[in-house]
Short mmCIF file of C-alpha atoms and ligand atoms in Angstrom, two decimals:
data_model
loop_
_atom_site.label_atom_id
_atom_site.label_comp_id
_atom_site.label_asym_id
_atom_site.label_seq_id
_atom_site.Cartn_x
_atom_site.Cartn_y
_atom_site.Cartn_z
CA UNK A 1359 -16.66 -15.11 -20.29
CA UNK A 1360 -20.47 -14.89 -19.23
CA UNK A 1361 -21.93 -12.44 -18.21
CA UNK A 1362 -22.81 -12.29 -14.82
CA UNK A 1363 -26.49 -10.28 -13.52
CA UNK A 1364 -25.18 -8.31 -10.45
CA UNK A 1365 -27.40 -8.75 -6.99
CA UNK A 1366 -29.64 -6.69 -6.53
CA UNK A 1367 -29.93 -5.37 -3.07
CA UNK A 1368 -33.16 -4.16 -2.32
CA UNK A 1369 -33.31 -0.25 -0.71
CA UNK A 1370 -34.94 -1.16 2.45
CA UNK A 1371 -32.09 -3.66 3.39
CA UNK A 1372 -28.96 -0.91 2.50
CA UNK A 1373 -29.73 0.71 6.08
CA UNK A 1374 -26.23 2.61 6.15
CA UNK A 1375 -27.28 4.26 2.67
CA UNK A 1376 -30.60 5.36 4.48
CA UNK A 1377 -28.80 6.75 7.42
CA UNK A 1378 -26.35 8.67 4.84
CA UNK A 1379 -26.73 12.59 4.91
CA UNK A 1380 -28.10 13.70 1.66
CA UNK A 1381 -27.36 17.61 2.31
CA UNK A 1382 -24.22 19.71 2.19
CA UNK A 1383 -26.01 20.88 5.89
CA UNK A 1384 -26.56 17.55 6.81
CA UNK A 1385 -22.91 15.48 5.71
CA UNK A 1386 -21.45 19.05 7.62
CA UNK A 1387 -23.28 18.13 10.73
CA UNK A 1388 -22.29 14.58 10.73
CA UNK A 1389 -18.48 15.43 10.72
CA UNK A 1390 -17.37 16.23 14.13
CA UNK A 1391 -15.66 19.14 12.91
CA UNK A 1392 -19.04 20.43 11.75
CA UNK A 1393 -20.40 19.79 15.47
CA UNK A 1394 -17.58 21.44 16.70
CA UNK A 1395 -17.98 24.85 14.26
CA UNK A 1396 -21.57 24.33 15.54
CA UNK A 1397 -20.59 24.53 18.63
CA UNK A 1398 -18.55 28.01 17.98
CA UNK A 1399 -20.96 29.78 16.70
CA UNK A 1400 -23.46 29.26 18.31
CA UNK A 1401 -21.08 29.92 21.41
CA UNK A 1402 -20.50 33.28 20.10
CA UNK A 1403 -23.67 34.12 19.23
CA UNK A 1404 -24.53 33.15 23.19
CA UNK A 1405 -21.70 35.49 24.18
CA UNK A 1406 -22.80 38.60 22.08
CA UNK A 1407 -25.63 38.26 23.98
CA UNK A 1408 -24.17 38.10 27.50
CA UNK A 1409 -22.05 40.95 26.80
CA UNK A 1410 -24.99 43.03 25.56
CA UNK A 1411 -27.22 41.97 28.65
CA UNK A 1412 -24.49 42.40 31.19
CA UNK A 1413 -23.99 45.91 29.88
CA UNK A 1414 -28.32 46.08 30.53
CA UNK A 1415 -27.61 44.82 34.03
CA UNK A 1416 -25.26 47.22 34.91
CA UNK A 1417 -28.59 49.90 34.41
CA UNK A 1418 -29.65 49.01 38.06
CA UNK A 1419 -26.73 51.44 39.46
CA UNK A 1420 -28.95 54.31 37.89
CA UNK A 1421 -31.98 53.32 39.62
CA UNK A 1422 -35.09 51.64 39.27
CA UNK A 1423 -37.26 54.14 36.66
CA UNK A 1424 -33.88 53.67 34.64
CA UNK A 1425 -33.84 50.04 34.64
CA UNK A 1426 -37.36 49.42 34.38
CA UNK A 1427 -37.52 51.96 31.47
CA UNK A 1428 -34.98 49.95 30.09
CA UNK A 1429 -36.63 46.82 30.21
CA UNK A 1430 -39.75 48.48 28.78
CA UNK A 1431 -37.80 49.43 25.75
CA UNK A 1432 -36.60 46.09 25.03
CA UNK A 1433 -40.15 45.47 24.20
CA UNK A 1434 -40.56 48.34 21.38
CA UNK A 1435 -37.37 47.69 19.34
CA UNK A 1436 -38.08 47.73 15.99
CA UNK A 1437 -41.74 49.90 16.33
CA UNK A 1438 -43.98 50.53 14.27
CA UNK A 1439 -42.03 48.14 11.72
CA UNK A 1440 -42.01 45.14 13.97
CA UNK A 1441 -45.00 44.46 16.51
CA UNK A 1442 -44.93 45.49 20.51
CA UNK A 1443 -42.07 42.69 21.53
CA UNK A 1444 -41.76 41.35 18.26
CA UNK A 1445 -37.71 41.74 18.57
CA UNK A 1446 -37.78 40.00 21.91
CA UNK A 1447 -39.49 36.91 20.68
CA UNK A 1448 -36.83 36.88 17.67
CA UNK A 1449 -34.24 36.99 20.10
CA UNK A 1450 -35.71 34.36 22.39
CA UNK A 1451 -36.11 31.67 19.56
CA UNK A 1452 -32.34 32.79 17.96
CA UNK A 1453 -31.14 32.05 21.61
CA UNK A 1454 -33.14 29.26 22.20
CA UNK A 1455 -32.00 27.48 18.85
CA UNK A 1456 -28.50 28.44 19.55
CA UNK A 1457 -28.63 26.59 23.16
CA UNK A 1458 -30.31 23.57 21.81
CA UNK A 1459 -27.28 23.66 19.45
CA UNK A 1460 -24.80 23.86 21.53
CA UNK A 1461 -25.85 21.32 23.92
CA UNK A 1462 -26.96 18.82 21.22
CA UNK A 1463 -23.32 18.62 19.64
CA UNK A 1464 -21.89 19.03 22.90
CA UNK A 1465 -23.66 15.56 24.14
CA UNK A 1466 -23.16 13.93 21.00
CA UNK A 1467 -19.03 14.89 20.64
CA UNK A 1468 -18.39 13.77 23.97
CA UNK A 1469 -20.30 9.96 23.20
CA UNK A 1470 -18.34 9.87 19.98
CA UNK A 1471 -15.09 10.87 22.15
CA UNK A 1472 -15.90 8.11 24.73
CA UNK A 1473 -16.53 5.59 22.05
CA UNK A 1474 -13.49 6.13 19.94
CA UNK A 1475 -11.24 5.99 23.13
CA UNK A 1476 -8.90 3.25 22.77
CA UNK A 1477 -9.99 -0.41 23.94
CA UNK A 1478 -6.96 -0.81 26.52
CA UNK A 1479 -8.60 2.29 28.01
CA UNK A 1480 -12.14 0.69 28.53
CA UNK A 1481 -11.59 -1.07 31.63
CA UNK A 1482 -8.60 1.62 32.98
CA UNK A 1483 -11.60 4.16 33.37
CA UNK A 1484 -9.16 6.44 32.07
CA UNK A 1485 -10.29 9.99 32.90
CA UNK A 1486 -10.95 12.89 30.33
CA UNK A 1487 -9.08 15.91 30.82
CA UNK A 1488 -9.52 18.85 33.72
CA UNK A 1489 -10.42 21.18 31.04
CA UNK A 1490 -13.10 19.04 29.35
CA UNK A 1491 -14.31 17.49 32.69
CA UNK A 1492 -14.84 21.32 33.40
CA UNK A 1493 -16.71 22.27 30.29
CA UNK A 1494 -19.56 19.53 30.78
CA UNK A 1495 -19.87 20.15 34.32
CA UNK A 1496 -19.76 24.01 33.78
CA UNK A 1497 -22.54 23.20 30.88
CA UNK A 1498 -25.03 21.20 32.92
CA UNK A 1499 -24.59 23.91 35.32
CA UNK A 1500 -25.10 26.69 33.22
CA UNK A 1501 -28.46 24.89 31.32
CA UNK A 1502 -29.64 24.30 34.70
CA UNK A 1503 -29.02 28.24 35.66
CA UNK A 1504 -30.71 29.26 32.62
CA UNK A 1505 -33.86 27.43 33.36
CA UNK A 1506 -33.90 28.78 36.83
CA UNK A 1507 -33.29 32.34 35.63
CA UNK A 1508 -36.25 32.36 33.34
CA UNK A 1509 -38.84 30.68 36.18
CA UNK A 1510 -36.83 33.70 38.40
CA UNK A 1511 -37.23 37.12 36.14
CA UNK A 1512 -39.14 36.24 33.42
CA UNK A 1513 -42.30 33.89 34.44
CA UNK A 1514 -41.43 35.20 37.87
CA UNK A 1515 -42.43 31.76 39.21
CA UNK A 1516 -39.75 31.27 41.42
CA UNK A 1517 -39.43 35.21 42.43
CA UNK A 1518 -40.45 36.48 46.10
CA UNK A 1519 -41.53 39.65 44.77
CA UNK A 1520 -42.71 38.61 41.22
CA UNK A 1521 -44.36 41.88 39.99
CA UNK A 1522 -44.18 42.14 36.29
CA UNK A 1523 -42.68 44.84 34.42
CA UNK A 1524 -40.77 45.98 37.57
CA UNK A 1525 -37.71 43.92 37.20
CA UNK A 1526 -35.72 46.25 39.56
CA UNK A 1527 -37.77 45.16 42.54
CA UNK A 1528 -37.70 41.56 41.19
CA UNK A 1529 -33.75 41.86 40.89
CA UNK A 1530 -33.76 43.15 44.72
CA UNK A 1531 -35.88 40.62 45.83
CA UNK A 1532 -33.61 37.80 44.54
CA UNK A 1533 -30.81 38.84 45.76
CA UNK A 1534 -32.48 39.77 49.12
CA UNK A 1535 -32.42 35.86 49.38
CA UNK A 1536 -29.45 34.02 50.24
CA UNK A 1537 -30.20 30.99 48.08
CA UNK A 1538 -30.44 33.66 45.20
CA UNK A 1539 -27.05 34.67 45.96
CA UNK A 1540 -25.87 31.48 46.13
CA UNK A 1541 -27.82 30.13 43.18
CA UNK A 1542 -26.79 33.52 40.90
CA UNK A 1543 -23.30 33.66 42.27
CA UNK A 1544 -21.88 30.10 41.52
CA UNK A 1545 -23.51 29.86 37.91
CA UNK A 1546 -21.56 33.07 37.36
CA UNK A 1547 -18.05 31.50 38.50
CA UNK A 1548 -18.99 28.94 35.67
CA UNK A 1549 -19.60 30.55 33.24
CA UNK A 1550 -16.23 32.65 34.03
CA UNK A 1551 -14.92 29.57 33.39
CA UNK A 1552 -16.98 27.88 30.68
CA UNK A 1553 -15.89 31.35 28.52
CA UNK A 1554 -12.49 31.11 29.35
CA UNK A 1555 -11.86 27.69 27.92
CA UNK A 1556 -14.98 27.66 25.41
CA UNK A 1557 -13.43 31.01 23.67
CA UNK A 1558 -9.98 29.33 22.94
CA UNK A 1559 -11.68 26.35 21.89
CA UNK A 1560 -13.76 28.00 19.80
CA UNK A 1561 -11.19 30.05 18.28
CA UNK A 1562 -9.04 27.34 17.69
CA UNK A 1563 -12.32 25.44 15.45
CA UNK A 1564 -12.61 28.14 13.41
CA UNK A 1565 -8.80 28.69 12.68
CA UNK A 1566 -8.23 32.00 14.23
CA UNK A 1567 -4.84 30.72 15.70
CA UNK A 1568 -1.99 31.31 14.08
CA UNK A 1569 1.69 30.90 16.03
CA UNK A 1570 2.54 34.27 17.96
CA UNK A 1571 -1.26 34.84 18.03
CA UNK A 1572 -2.04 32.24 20.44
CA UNK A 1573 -0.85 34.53 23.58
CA UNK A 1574 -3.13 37.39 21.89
CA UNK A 1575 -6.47 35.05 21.76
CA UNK A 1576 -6.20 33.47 25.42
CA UNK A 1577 -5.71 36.80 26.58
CA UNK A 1578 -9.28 37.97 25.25
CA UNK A 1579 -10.39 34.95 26.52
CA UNK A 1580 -9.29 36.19 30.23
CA UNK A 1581 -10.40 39.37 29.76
CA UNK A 1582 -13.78 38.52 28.49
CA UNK A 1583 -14.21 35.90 31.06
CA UNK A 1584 -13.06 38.41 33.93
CA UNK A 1585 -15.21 41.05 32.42
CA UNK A 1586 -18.58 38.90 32.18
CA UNK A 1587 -18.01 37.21 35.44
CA UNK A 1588 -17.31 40.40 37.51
CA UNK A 1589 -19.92 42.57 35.54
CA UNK A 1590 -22.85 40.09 36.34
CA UNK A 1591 -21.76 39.52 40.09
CA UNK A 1592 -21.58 43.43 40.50
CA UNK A 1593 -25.69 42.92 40.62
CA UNK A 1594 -25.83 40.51 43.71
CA UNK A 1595 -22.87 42.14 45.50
CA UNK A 1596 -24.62 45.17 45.45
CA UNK A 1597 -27.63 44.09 46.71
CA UNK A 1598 -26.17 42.42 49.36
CA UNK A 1599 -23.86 45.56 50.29
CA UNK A 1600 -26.89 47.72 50.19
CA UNK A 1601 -26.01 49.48 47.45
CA UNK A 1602 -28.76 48.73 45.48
CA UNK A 1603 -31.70 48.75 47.22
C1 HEM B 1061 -26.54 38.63 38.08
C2 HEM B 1061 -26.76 38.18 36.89
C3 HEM B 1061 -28.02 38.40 36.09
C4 HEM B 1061 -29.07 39.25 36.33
C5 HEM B 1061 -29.28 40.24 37.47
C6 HEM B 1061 -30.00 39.06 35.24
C7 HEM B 1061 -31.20 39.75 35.10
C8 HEM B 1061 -32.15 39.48 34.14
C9 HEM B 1061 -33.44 40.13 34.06
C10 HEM B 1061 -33.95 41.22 35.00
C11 HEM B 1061 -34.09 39.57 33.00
C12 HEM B 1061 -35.51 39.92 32.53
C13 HEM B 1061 -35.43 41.01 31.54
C14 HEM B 1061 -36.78 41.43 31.09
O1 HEM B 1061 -37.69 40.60 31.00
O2 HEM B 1061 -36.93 42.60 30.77
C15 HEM B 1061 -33.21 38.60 32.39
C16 HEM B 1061 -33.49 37.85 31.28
C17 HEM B 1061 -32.67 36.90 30.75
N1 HEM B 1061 -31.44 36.52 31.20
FE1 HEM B 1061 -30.45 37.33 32.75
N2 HEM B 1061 -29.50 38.12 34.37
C18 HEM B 1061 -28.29 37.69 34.87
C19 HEM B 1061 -27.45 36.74 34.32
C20 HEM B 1061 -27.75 36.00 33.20
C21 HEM B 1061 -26.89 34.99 32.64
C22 HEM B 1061 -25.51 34.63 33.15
C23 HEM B 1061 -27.54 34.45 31.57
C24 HEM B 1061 -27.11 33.36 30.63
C25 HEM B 1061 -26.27 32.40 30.92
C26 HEM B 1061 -28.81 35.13 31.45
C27 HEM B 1061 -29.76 34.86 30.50
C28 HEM B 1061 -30.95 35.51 30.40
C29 HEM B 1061 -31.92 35.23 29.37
C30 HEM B 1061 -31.78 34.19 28.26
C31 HEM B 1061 -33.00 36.10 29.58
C32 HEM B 1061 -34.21 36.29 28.70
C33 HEM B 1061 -35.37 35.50 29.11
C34 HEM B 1061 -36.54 35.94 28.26
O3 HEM B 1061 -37.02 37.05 28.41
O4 HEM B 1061 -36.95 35.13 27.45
N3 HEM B 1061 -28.89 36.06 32.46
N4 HEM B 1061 -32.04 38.56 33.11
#
């Protein structure tokens, strides 16, 4: 039999092989259950964080050389080894990198979801479900928040009082706004929400349920929600009550 020369393709024509992840990192983040274990973690890191700053917060009930003390502090962790604010700039880009994360993969699983739906589905519109309607509403909502927040207390562009390093007054003045309190108030019924679900999920990507757990791990997820939600609206209720003032 002769021997036959196989084609050669040339490299710039085999598009799908340039596309191909070369990286254990990369081929992981391809998957979708690598976007979705994205997506956990960097959820949880994102929660650590809300528990530790709505724990902060709750420093305004002790008064305003308290919580602007504490504020102050945040700027000298880690002195004389780190630099004034040195911590707070780590903390700002792991956030930051954690929310880009999150809302890449969450953008890109739910285009992959609406592709792979079935074709008898394309034309029915069919809907996707309350809880995952929820989450990407309760997302856009929260990454809008967030941006509003930071022009609010930290650039203090958007604050009535906007005196920096006296977040106390700042705080007051927000919520001496109704628009604050409306603003502050309905992100915070979100992301009640957004926890609720996104901690089950979450658990549930990184194989933390087991059968006769499952009652244990939505029940944290309550309780953390509850906790968060009612711990951060404390702050605007109490301004609005007068007890903070
Ligand atoms: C009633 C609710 C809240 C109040 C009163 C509040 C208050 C504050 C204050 C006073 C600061 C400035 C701290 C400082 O510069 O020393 C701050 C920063 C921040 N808050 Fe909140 N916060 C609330 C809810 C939230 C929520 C729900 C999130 C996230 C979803 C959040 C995310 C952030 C972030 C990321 C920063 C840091 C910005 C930066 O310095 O780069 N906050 N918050």
């Amino acid at each position: 039999m002769a021997y036959r020369v196989p084609t050669v393709v040339p490299m710039a024509v085999d598009t799908r092989t340039d596309r191909r992840p070369s990286s254990y990192a990369g081929i992981l983040w391809h998957s979708t259950v690598g976007k979705k274990t994205a997506m956990a973690v960097s959820g949880i890191v994102m929660l650590l964080y809300l528990v530790a700053h709505m724990l902060g917060n709750l420093k305004i009930f002790f008064g305003a050389a308290e919580f602007d003390g504490y504020a102050h502090w945040l700027r000298t962790i880690g002195e004389p080894f780190l630099h004034h604010e040195w911590f707070l700039w780590i903390a700002r880009v792991v956030l930051l990198a954690a929310v880009v994360v999150h809302a890449v993969a969450a953008y890109q699983l739910s285009r992959r979801d609406i592709a792979a739906r079935p074709q008898k589905y394309a034309h029915k519109k069919k809907r996707a479900s309350y809880a995952t309607r929820t989450m990407r509403w309760g997302g856009v909502i929260l990454g809008l928040f967030i941006v509003w927040h930071i022009l609010d207390l930290t650039t203090l562009t958007v604050n009535p009082h906007a005196a920096a390093g006296h977040p106390y007054a700042n705080v007051v003045a927000t919520f001496s706004t109704w628009y604050g309190n409306v603003i502050y108030i309905v992100a915070m019924l979100a992301l009640g929400l957004h926890i609720r679900h996104g901690f089950w999920s979450a658990a549930q990507t990184l194989g933390a349920n087991r059968p006769g757990r499952d009652r244990t791990l939505k029940a944290i997820a309550n309780l953390l929600a509850l906790v968060l939600t009612l711990g951060f609206i404390a702050v605007p209720v109490s301004v609005m009550t007068g007890v903070v003032s």
